[in-house]
Short mmCIF file of C-alpha atoms in Angstrom, two decimals:
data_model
loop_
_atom_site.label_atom_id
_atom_site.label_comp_id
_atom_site.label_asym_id
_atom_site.label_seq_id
_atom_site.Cartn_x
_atom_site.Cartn_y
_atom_site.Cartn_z
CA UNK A 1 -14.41 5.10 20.79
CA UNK A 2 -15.51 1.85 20.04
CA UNK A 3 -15.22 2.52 15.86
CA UNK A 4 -11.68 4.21 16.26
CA UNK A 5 -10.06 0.96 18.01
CA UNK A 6 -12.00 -1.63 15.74
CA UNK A 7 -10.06 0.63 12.98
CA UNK A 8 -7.05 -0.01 14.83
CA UNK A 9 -7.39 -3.44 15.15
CA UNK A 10 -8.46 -4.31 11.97
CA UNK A 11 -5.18 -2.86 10.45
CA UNK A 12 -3.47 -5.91 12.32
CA UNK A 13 -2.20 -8.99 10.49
CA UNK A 14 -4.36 -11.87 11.27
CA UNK A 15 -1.90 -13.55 13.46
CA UNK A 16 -1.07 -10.81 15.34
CA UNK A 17 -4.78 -9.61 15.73
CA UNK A 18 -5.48 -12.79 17.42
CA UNK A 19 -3.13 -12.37 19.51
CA UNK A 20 -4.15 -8.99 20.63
CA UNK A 21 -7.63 -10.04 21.17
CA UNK A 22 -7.44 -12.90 22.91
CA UNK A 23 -5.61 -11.18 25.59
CA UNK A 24 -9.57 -9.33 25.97
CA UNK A 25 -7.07 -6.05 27.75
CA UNK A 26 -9.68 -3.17 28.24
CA UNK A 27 -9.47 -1.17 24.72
CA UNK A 28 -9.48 2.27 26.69
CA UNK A 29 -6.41 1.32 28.18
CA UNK A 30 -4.47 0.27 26.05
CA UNK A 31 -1.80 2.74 24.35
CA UNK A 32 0.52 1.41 21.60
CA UNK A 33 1.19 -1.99 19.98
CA UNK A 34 4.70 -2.78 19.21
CA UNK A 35 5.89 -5.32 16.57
CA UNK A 36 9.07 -6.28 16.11
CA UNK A 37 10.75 -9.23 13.96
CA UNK A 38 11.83 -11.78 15.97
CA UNK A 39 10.34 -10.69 18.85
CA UNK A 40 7.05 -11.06 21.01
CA UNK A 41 4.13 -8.75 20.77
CA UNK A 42 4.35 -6.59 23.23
CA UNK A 43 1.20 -4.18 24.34
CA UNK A 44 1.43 -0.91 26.15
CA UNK A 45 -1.34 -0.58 28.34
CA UNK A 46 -2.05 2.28 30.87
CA UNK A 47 -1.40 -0.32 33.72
CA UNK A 48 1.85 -1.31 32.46
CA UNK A 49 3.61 -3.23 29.58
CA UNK A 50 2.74 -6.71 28.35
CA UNK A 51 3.91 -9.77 25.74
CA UNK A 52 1.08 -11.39 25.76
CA UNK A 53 1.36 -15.40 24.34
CA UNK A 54 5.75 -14.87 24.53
CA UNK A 55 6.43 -17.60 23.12
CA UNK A 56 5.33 -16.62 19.49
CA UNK A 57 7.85 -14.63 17.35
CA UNK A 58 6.49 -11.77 15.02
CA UNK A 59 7.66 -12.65 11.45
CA UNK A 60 8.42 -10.68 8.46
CA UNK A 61 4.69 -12.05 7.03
CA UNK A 62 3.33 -10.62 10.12
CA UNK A 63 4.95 -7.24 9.26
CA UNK A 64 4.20 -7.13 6.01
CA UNK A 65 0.51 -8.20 6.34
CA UNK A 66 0.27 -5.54 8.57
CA UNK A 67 1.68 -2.99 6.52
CA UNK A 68 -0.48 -4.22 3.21
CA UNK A 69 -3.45 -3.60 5.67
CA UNK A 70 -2.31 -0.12 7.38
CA UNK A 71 -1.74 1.03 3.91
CA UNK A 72 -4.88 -0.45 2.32
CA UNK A 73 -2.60 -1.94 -0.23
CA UNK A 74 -1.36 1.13 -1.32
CA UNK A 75 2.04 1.35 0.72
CA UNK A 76 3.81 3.93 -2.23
CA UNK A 77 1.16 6.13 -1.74
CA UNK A 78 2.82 6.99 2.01
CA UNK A 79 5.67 7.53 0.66
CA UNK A 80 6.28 11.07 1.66
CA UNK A 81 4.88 9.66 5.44
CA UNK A 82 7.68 6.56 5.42
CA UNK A 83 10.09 9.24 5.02
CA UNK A 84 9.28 10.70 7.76
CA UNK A 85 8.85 7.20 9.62
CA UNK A 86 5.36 7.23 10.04
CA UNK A 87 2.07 6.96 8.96
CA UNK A 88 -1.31 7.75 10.11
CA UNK A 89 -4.51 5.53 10.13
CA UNK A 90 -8.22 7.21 10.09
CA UNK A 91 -9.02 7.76 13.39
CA UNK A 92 -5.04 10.14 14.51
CA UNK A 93 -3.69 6.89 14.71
CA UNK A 94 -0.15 6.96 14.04
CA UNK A 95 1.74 3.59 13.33
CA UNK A 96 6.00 4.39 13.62
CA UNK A 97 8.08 2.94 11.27
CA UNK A 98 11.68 1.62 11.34
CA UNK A 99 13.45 -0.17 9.07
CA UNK A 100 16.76 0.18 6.71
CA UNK A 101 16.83 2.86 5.20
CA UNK A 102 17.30 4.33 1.90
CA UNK A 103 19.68 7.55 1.22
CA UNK A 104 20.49 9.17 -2.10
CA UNK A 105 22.88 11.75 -1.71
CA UNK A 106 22.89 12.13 1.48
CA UNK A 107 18.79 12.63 2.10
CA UNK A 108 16.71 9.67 3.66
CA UNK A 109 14.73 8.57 0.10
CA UNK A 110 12.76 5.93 1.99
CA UNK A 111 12.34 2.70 4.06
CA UNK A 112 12.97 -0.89 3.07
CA UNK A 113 13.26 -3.85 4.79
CA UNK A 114 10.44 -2.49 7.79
CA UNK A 115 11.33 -4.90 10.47
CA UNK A 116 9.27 -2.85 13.34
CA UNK A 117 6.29 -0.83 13.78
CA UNK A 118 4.84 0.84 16.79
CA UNK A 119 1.27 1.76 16.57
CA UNK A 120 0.39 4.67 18.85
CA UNK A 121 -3.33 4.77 19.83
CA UNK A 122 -4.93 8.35 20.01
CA UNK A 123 -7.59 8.62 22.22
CA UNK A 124 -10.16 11.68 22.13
CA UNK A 125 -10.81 12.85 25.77
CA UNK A 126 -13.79 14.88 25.43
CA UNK A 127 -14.01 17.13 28.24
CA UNK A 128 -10.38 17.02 29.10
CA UNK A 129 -9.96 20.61 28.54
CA UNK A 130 -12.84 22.24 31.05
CA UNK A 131 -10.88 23.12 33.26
CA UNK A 132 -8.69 25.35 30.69
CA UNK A 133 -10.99 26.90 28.92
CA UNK A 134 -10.86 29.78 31.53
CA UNK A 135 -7.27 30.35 30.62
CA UNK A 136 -7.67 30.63 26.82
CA UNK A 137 -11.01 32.87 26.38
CA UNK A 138 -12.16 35.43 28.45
CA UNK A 139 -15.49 36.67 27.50
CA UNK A 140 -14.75 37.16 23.20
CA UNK A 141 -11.07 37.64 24.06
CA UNK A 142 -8.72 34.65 23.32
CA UNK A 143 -5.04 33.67 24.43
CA UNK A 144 -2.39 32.52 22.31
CA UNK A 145 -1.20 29.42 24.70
CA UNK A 146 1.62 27.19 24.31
CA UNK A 147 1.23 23.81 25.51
CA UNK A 148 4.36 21.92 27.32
CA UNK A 149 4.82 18.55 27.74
CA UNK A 150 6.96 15.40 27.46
CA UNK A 151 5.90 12.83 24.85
CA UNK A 152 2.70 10.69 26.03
CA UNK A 153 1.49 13.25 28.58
CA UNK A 154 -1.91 14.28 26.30
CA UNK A 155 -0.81 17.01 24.75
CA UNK A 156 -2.56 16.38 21.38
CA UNK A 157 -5.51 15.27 23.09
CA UNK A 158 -5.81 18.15 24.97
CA UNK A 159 -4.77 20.75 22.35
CA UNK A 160 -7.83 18.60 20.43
CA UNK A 161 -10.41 19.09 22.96
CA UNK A 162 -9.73 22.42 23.62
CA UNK A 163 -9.91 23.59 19.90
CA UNK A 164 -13.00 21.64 20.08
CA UNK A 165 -14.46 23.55 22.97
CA UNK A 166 -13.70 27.42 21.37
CA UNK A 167 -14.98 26.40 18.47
CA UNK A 168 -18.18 25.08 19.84
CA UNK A 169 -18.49 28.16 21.41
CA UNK A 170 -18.10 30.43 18.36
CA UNK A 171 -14.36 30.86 17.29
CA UNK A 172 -13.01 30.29 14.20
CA UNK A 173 -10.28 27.44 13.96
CA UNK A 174 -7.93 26.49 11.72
CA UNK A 175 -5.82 23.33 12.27
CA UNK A 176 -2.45 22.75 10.55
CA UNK A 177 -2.76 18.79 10.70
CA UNK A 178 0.68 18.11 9.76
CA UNK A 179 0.89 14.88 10.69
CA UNK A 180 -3.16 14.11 11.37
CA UNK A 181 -2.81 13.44 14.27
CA UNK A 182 -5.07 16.44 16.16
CA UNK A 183 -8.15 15.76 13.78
CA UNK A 184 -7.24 12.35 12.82
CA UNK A 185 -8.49 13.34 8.70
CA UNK A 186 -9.05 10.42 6.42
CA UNK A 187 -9.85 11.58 2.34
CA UNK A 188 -9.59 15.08 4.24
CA UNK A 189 -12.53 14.28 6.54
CA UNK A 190 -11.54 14.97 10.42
CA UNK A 191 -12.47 11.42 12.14
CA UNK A 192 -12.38 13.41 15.73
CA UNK A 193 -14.92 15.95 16.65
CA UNK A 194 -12.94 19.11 16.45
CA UNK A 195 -15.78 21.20 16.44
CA UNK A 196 -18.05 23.39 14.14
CA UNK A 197 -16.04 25.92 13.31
CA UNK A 198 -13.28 24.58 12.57
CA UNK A 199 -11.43 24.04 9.47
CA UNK A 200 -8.31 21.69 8.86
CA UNK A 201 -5.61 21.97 6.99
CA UNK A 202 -4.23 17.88 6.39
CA UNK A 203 -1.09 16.58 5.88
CA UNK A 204 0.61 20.25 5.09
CA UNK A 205 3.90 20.87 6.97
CA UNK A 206 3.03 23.77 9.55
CA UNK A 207 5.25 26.80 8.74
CA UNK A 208 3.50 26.62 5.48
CA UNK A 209 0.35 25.67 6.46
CA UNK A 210 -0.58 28.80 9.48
CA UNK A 211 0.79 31.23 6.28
CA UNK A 212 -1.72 29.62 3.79
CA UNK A 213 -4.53 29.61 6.43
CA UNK A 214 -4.18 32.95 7.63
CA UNK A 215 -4.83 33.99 3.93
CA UNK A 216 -7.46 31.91 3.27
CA UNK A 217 -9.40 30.93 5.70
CA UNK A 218 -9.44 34.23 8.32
CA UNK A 219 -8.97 32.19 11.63
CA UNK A 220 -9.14 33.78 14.77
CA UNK A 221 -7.50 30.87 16.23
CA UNK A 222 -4.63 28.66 14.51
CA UNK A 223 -3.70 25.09 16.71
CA UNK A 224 -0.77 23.31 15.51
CA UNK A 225 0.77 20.46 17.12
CA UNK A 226 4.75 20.17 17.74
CA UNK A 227 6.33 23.40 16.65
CA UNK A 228 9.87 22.57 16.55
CA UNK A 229 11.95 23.68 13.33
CA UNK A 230 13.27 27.27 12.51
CA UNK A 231 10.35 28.32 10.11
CA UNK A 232 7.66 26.94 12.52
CA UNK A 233 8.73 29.61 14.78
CA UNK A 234 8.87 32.15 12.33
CA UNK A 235 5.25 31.26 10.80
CA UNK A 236 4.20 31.47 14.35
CA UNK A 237 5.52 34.85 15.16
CA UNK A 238 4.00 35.90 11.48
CA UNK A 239 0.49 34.70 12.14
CA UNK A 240 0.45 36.05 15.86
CA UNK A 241 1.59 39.76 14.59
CA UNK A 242 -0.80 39.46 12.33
CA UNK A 243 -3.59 39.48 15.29
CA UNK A 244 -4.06 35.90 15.30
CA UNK A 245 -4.26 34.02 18.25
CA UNK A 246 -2.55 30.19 18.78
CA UNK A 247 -2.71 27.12 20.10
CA UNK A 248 0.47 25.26 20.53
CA UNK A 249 1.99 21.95 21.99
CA UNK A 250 5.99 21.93 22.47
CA UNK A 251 7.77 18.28 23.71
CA UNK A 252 9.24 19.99 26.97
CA UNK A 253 9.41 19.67 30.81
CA UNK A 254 9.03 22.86 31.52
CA UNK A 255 8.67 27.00 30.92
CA UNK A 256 12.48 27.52 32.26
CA UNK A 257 13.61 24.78 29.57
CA UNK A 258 11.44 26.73 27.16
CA UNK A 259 13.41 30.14 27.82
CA UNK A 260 16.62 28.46 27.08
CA UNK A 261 15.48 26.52 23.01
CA UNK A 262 17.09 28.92 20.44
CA UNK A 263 14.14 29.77 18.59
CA UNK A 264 11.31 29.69 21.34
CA UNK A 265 13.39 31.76 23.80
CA UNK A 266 12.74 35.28 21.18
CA UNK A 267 8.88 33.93 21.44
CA UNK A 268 9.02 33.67 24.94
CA UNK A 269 11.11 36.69 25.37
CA UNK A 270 8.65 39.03 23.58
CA UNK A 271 5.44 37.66 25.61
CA UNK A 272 3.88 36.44 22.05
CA UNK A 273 2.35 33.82 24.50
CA UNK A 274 -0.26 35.12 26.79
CA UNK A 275 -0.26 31.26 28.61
CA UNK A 276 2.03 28.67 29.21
CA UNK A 277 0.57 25.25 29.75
CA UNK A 278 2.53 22.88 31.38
CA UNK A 279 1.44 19.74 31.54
CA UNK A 280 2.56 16.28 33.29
CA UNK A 281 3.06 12.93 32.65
CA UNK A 282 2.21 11.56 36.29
CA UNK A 283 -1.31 10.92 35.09
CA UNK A 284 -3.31 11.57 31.95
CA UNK A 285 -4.34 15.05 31.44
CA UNK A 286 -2.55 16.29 34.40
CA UNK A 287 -1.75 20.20 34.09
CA UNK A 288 0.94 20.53 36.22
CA UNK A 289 0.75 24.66 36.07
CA UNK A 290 0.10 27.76 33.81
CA UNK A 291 1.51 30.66 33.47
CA UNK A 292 1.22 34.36 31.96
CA UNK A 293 2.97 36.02 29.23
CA UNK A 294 6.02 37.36 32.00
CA UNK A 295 6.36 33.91 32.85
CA UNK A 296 4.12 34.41 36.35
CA UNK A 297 2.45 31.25 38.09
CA UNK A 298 -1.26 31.72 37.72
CA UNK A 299 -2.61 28.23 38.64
CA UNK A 300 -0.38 25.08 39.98
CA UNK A 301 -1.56 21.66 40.43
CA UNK A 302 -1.16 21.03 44.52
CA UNK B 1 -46.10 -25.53 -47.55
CA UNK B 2 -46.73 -22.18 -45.22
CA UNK B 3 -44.95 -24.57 -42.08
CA UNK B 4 -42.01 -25.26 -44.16
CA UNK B 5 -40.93 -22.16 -45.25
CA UNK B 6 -41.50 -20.64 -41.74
CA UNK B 7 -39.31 -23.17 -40.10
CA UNK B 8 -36.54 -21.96 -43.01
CA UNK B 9 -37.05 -18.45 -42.32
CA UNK B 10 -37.04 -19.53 -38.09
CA UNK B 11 -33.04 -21.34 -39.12
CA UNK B 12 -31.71 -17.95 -41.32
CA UNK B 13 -33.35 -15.87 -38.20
CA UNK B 14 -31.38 -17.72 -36.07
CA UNK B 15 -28.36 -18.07 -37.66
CA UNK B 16 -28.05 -14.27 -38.80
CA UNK B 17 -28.77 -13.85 -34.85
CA UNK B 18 -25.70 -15.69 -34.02
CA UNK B 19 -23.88 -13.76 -36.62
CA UNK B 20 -24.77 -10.21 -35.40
CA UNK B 21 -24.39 -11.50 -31.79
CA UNK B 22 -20.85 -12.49 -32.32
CA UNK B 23 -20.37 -9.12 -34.60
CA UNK B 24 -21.65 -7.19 -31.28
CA UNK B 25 -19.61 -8.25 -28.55
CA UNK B 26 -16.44 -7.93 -31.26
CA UNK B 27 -17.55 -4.19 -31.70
CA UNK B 28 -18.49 -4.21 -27.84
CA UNK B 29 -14.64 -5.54 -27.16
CA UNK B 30 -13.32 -2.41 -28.90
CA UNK B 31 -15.31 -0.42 -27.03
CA UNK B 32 -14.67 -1.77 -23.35
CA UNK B 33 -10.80 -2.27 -24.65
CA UNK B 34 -10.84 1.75 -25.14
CA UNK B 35 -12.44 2.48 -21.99
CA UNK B 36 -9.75 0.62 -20.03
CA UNK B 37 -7.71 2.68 -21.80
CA UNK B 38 -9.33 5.81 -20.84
CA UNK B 39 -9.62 4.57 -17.43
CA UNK B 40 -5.87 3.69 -16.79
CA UNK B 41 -4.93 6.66 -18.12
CA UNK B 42 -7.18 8.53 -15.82
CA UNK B 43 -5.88 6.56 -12.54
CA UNK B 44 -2.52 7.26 -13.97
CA UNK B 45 -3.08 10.73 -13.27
CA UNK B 46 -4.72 10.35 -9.94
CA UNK B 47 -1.58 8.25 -8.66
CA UNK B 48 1.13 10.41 -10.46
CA UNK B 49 -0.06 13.93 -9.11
CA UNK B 50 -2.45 13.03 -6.35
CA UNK B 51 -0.96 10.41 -5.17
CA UNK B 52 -3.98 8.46 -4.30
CA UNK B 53 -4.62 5.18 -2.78
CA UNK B 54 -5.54 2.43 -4.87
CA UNK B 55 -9.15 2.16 -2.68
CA UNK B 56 -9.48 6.17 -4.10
CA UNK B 57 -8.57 5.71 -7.56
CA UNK B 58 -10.33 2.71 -8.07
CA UNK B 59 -13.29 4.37 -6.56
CA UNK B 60 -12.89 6.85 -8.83
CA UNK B 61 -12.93 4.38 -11.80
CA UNK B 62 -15.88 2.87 -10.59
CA UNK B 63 -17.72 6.07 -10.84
CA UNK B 64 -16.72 7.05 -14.43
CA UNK B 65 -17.15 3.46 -15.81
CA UNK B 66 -19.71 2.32 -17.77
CA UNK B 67 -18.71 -1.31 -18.75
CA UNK B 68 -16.77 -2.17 -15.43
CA UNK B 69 -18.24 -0.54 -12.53
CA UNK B 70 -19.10 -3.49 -10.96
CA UNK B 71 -15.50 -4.65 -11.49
CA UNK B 72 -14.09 -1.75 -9.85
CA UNK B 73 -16.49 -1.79 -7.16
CA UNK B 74 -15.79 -5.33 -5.71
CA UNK B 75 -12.29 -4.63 -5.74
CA UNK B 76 -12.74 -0.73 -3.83
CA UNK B 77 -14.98 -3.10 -1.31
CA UNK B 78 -12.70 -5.58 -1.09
CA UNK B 79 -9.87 -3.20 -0.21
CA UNK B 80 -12.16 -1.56 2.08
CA UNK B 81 -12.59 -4.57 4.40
CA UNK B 82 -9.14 -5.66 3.89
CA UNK B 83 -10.31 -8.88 2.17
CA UNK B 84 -6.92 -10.37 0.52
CA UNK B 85 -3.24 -10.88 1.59
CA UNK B 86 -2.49 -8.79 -1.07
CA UNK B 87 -3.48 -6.78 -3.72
CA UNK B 88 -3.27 -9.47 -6.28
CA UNK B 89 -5.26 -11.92 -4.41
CA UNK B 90 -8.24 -8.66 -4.51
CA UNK B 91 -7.82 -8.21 -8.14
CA UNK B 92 -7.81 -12.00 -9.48
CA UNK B 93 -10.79 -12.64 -7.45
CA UNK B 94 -12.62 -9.39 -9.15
CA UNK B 95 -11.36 -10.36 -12.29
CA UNK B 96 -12.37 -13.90 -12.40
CA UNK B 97 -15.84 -13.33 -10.65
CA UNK B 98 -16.94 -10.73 -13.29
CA UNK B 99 -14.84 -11.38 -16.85
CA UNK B 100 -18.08 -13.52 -18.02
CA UNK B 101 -19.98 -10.32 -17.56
CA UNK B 102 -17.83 -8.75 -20.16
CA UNK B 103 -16.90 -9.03 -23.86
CA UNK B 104 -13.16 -9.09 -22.98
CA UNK B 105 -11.50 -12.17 -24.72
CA UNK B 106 -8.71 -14.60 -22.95
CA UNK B 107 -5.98 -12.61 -24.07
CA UNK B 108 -7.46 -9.17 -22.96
CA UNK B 109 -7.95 -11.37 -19.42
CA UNK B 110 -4.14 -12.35 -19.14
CA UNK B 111 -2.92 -8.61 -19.76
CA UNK B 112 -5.04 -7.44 -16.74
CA UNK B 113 -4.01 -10.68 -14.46
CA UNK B 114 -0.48 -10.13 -15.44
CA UNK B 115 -0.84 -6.12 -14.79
CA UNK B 116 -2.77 -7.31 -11.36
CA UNK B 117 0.70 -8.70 -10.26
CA UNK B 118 2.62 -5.92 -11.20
CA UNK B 119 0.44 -3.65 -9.56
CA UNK B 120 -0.12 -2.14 -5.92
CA UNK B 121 3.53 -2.79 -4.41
CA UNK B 122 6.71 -0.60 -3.89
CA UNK B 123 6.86 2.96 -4.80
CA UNK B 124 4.76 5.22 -6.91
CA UNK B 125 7.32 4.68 -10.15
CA UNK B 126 6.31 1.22 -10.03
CA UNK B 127 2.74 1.73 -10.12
CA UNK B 128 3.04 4.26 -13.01
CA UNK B 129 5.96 1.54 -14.67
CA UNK B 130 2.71 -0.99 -14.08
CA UNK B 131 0.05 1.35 -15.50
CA UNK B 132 2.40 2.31 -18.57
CA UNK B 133 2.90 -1.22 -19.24
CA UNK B 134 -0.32 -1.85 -19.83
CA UNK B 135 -0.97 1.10 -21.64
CA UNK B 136 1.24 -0.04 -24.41
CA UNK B 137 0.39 -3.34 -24.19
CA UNK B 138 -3.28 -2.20 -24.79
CA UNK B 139 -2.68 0.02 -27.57
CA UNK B 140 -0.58 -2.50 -29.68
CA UNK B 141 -3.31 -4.43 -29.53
CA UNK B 142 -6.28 -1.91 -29.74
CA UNK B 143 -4.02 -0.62 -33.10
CA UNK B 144 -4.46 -4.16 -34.04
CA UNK B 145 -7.93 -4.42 -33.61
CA UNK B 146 -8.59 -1.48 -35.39
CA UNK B 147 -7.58 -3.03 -38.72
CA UNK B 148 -9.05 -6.19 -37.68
CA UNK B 149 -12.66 -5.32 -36.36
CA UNK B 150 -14.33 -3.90 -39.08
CA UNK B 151 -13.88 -7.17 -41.05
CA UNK B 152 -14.62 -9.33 -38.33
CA UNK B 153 -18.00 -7.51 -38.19
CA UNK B 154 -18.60 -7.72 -42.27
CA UNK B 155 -17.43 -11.11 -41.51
CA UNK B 156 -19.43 -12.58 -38.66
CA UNK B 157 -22.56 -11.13 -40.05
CA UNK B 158 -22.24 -12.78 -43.33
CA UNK B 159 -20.92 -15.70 -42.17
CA UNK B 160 -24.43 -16.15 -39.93
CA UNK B 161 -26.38 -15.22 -42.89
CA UNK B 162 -24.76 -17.75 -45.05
CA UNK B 163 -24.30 -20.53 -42.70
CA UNK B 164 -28.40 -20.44 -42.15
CA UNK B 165 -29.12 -20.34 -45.42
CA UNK B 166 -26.32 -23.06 -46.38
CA UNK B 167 -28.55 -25.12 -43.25
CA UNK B 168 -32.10 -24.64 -45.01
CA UNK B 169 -30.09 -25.95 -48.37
CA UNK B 170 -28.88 -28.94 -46.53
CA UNK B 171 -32.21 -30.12 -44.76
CA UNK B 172 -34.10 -28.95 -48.11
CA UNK B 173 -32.05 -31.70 -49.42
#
């Protein structure tokens, strides 16, 4: 834990990182760092939200030190990440990016001008998982499970430590990293302990990725994070007709909003899931219930 | 007698010395002047197609060098613990701290400070706009060189030869 925030930290502008520390917040709880020009620093913590010393204004030097340091002076080699408006640090990291951006006809080229960033601080719950494990193996048999929650609920850290557990225990993984964010891969080296049999896949978008995996590496089990566009689905049905299991995560609230998304609904309608994971943002970790493949309550959080 | 002529012999030694030391680091500045050359080219190719950070290239560099590893080192360590505003500040300090260790001349020295500033900002067609830059620059005046060297070598050699002989003439005299 303690080398995955000094990595965080370290990425700060001096200013700003002096800031940050002298405010001596408990590293475990904090969550993201927001920088803004004009603005005061302002620190999400799991207790609540604070601007520590207000009366100093971020600056575009602060910014831009920031950015020479996230990108280890190397910013145009993210540029495929800025695109997307983020990048990620060693460690799953991920630092959001806004700015002005740049269009050539009519598709987003890239961002200038970066006048806010919003680092988001992953934190590897080992063990958060246990208590699931039941759900997705039983005996040499594994579940394809899709994982439901609302942004900031864990579901990356829990889709992590469970792809960590079942491969521990003698599954073969592969993880479509799209956005490095479940194994946290800097130079293509996973940074979190995803386990020992598991292979990752970096940076590759997911639809692609589960296709090119399935091929090559034989997975019993593929985990991608945030299935959301047309082809995701369509890779996902693919690889679980072809007799491979999954591990999802989904931005939702709940199964009955799941039935009703235009692509997830023919998922959900043909039982390709064998569990549904819902999980709540009320506390960390929280499952809030699972279900089978028909949709039934099996477990619910009293 | 025997005391005189060795002292002679000790001044056309040491003048010829000076003469085939100079003629060495002019054949030695060919040779590390090529091997930048090789060497951009190579990170050239690492940042076109795989897009890598300047800390992996340069790493990269530092492996396959044989006259700047050191160089290329400092700077991949320097990157590493974020020791520099910018990427400029990284590279003049590298450059400065380790150009005596080389045969490089000033001029050879101002191409890679002024490539330094071009270097390491905005998008990957400015990096490859910095690397070609250099890259011509370098081979106008490796081209040159390549004229020039050979005589400079005939040249510095004889020169030391001559000049220690023209000094056992003069305190002869």
């Amino acid at each position: 834990m303690e080398k995955q925030e000094k990595s965080v930290y370290e990425i700060l502008g001096k200013r700003i990182r002096m800031i940050v520390e002298s405010v001596g917040i408990s590293k475990e709880l904090l969550r993201e760092i927001r920088i803004r020009v004009g603005q005061p620093l302002e620190l999400h913590t799991a207790n609540g939200t604070l601007w520590p010393r207000k009366a100093y204004r971020i600056d575009k030097q602060d910014i831009e030190e920031t950015l020479e340091y996230i990108s280890r002076y190397s910013l145009y080699a993210y540029e495929e990440e800025i695109k997307q408006g983020f990048l990620t640090l060693p460690g799953g990291h991920r630092v959001g990016i806004c700015g002005r951006s740049v269009m050539e006809n009519g598709i987003l080229k890239n961002i200038k001008q970066i006048s806010a960033l919003n680092i988001r601080i992953a934190h590897a719950v080992i063990g958060c998982s246990d208590e699931l494990i039941p759900w997705l193996k039983d005996g040499k048999r594994l579940y394809s499970a899709l994982f439901i929650a609302p942004p900031g609920a864990g579901k990356t850290t829990m889709l992590r430590d469970a792809v960590r557990q079942l491969s521990n225990d003698g599954s073969t993984v592969s993880i479509i990293d799209e956005r490095s964010e479940i194994a946290g891969c800097y130079r293509g080296i996973p940074q979190q302990d995803v386990g020992v049999s598991t292979d990752v896949l970096d940076a590759c978008p997911k639809a692609e990725g589960m296709l090119l995996m399935l091929r090559t590496m034989s997975p019993e089990l593929i985990a991608v994070d945030e299935i959301g566009k047309e082809e995701d689905y369509k890779a996902l049905q693919y690889v679980m007709n072809c007799g491979c299991k999954v591990l999802a995560t989904v931005h939702g609230y709940s199964y009955e909003e799941q039935r009703q998304k235009l692509y997830m609904k023919d998922l959900v309608d043909i039982g390709l899931f064998s569990r549904y994971i819902v999980l709540q943002k009320q506390d960390r970790f929280c499952v809030k219930e699972i279900r089978d493949e028909k949709g039934k309550i099996v477990w619910e959080s009293v | 007698m025997g005391v005189r002529m060795t002292a002679c012999l000790m001044v056309i030694i040491g003048c010829s010395g000076i003469g085939f030391f100079q003629a060495r680091e002019t054949e030695k500045r060919m040779l590390q002047l090529k091997e930048l050359n090789a060497l951009f080219l190579l990170m050239r190719s690492e940042i076109r197609f795989q897009h890598a950070a300047l800390e992996e290239a340069l790493d990269m560099l530092a492996r396959k060098s044989r006259y700047f590893k050191a160089f290329f080192e400092e700077i991949v360590q320097r990157i590493h613990k974020l020791e520099g505003k910018g990427f400029y500040d990284i590279w003049i300090k590298a450059l400065e701290k380790h150009r005596r260790a080389s045969s490089l001349k000033q001029e050879d020295i101002e191409m890679l400070d002024q490539f330094g500033k071009m270097f390491g900002r905005l998008d990957t067609e400015m990096q490859i706009s910095a690397l070609d830059w250099y890259l011509t620059q370098e081979k106008e005046k490796e081209n040159e060189l390549r004229a020039l060297i050979p005589k400079r070598i005939v040249l510095y050699r004889g020169l030391g030869i001559m000049a220690g002989v023209f000094l056992v003439v003069l305190l002869e005299g």
